[in-house]
PDB file of C-alpha atoms in Angstrom:
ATOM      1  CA  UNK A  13      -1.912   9.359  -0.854  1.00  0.00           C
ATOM      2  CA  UNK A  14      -4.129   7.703   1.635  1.00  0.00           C
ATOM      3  CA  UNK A  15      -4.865   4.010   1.529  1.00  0.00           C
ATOM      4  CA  UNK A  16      -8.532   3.184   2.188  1.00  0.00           C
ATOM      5  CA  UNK A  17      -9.715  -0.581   2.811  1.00  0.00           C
ATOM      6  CA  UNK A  18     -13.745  -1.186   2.360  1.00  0.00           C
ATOM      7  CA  UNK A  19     -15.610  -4.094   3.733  1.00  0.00           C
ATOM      8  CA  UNK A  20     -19.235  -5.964   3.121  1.00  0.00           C
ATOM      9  CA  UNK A  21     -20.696  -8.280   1.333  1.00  0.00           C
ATOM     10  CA  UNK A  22     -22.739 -11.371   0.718  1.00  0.00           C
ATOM     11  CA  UNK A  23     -26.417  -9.698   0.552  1.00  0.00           C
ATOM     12  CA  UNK A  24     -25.128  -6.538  -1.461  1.00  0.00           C
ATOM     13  CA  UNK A  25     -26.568  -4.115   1.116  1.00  0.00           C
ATOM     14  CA  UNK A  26     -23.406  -2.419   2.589  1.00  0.00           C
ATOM     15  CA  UNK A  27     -21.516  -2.690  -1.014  1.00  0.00           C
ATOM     16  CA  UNK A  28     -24.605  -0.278  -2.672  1.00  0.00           C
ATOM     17  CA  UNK A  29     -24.065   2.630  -0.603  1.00  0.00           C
ATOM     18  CA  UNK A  30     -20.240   2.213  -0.148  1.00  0.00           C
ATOM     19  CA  UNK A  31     -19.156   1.543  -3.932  1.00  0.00           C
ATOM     20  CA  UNK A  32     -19.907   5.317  -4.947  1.00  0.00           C
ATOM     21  CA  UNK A  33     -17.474   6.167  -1.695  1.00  0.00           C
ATOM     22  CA  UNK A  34     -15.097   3.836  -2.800  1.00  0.00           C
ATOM     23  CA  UNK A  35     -15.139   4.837  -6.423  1.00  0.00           C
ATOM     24  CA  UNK A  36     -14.783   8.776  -5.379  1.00  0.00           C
ATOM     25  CA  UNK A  37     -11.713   8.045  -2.918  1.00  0.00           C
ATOM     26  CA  UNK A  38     -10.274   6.153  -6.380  1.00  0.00           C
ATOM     27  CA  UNK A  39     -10.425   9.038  -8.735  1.00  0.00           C
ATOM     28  CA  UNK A  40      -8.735  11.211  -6.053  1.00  0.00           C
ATOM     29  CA  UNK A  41      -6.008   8.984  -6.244  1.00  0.00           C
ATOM     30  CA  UNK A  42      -5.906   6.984  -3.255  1.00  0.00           C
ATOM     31  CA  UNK A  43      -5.261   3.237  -2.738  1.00  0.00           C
ATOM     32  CA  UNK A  44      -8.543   1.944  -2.119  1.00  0.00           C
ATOM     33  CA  UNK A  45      -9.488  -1.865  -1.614  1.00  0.00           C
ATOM     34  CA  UNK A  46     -12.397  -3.911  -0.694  1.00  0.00           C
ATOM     35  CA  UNK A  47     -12.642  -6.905   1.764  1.00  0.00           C
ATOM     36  CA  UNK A  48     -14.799  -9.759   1.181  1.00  0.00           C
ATOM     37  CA  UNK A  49     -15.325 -13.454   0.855  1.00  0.00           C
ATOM     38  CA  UNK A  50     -14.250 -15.574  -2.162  1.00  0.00           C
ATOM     39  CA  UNK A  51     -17.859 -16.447  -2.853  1.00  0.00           C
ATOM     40  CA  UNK A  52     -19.783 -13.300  -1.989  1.00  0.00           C
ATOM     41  CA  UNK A  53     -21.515 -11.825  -4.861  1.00  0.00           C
ATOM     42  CA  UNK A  54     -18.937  -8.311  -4.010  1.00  0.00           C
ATOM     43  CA  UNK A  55     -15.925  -9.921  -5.969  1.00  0.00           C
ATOM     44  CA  UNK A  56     -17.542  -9.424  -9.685  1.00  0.00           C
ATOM     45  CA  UNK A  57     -18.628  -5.671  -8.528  1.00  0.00           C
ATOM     46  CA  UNK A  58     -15.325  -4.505  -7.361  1.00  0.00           C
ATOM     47  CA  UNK A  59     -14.064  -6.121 -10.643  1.00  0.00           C
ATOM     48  CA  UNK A  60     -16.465  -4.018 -12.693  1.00  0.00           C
ATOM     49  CA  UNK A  61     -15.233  -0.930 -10.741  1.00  0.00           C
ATOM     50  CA  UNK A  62     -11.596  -1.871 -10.904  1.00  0.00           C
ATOM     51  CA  UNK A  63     -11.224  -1.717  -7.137  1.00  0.00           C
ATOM     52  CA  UNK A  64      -8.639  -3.982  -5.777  1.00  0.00           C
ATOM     53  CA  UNK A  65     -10.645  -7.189  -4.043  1.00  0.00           C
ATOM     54  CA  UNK A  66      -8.500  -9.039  -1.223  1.00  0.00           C
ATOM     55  CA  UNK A  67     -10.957 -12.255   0.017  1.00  0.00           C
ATOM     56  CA  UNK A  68     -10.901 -13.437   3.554  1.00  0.00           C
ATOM     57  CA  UNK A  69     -12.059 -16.852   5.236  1.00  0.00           C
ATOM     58  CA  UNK A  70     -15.489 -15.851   6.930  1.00  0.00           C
ATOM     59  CA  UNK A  71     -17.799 -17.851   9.682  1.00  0.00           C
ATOM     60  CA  UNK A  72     -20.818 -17.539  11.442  1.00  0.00           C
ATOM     61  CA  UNK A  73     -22.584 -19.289  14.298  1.00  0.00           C
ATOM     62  CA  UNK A  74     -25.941 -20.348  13.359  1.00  0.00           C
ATOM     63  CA  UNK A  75     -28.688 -20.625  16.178  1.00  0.00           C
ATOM     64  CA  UNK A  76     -29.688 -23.705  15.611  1.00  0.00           C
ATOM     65  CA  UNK A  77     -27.539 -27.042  16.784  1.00  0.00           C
ATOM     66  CA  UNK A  78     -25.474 -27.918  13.562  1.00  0.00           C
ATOM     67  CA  UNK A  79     -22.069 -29.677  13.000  1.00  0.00           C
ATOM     68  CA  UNK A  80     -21.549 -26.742  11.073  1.00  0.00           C
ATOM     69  CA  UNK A  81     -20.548 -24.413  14.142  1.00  0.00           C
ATOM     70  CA  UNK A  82     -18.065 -26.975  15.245  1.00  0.00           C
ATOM     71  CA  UNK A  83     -16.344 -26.729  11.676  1.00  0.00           C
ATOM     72  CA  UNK A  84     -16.725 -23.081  11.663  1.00  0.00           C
ATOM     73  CA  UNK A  85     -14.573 -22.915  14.520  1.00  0.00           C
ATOM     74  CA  UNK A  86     -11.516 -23.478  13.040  1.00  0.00           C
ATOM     75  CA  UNK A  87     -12.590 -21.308  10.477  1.00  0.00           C
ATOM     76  CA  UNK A  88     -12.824 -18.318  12.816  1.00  0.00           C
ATOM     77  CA  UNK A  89      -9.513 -19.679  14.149  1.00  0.00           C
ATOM     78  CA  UNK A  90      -7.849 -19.772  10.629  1.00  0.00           C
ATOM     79  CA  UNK A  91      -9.561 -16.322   9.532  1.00  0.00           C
TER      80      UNK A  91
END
């Protein structure tokens, strides 16, 4: 048995193709799990699909001047 971890999120466009992958290395009886943030969209899918879904603390550094990448920081830090 093979344990297989899955990430992507927040738009839905890496969870489409990879949820039939996921759901195939399932039936075969492998551990499978999915990665993702605690308020990305990918949480209710992998519950519909009974895959395992472990959330993670996620930044980004926006392009523009904003407090926000000073806080995200210690986000990346803590992540």
């Amino acid at each position: 048995m093979r344990t297989i971890l899955f990430s992507g999120g927040i738009t839905l466009g890496s969870v489409s193709p990879l949820l039939p992958v996921a759901c195939y290395f399932k039936e075969r009886h492998n551990k499978v799990f999915w990665v993702g943030t605690k308020t990305g969209p990918e949480s209710s899918v992998m519950n519909a699909a009974q895959i395992e879904f472990i959330t993670i603390t996620a930044s980004k550094l926006r392009r523009t001047l904003s407090i926000k990448n000073f806080i995200d920081i210690f986000k990346f830090v803590y992540a």
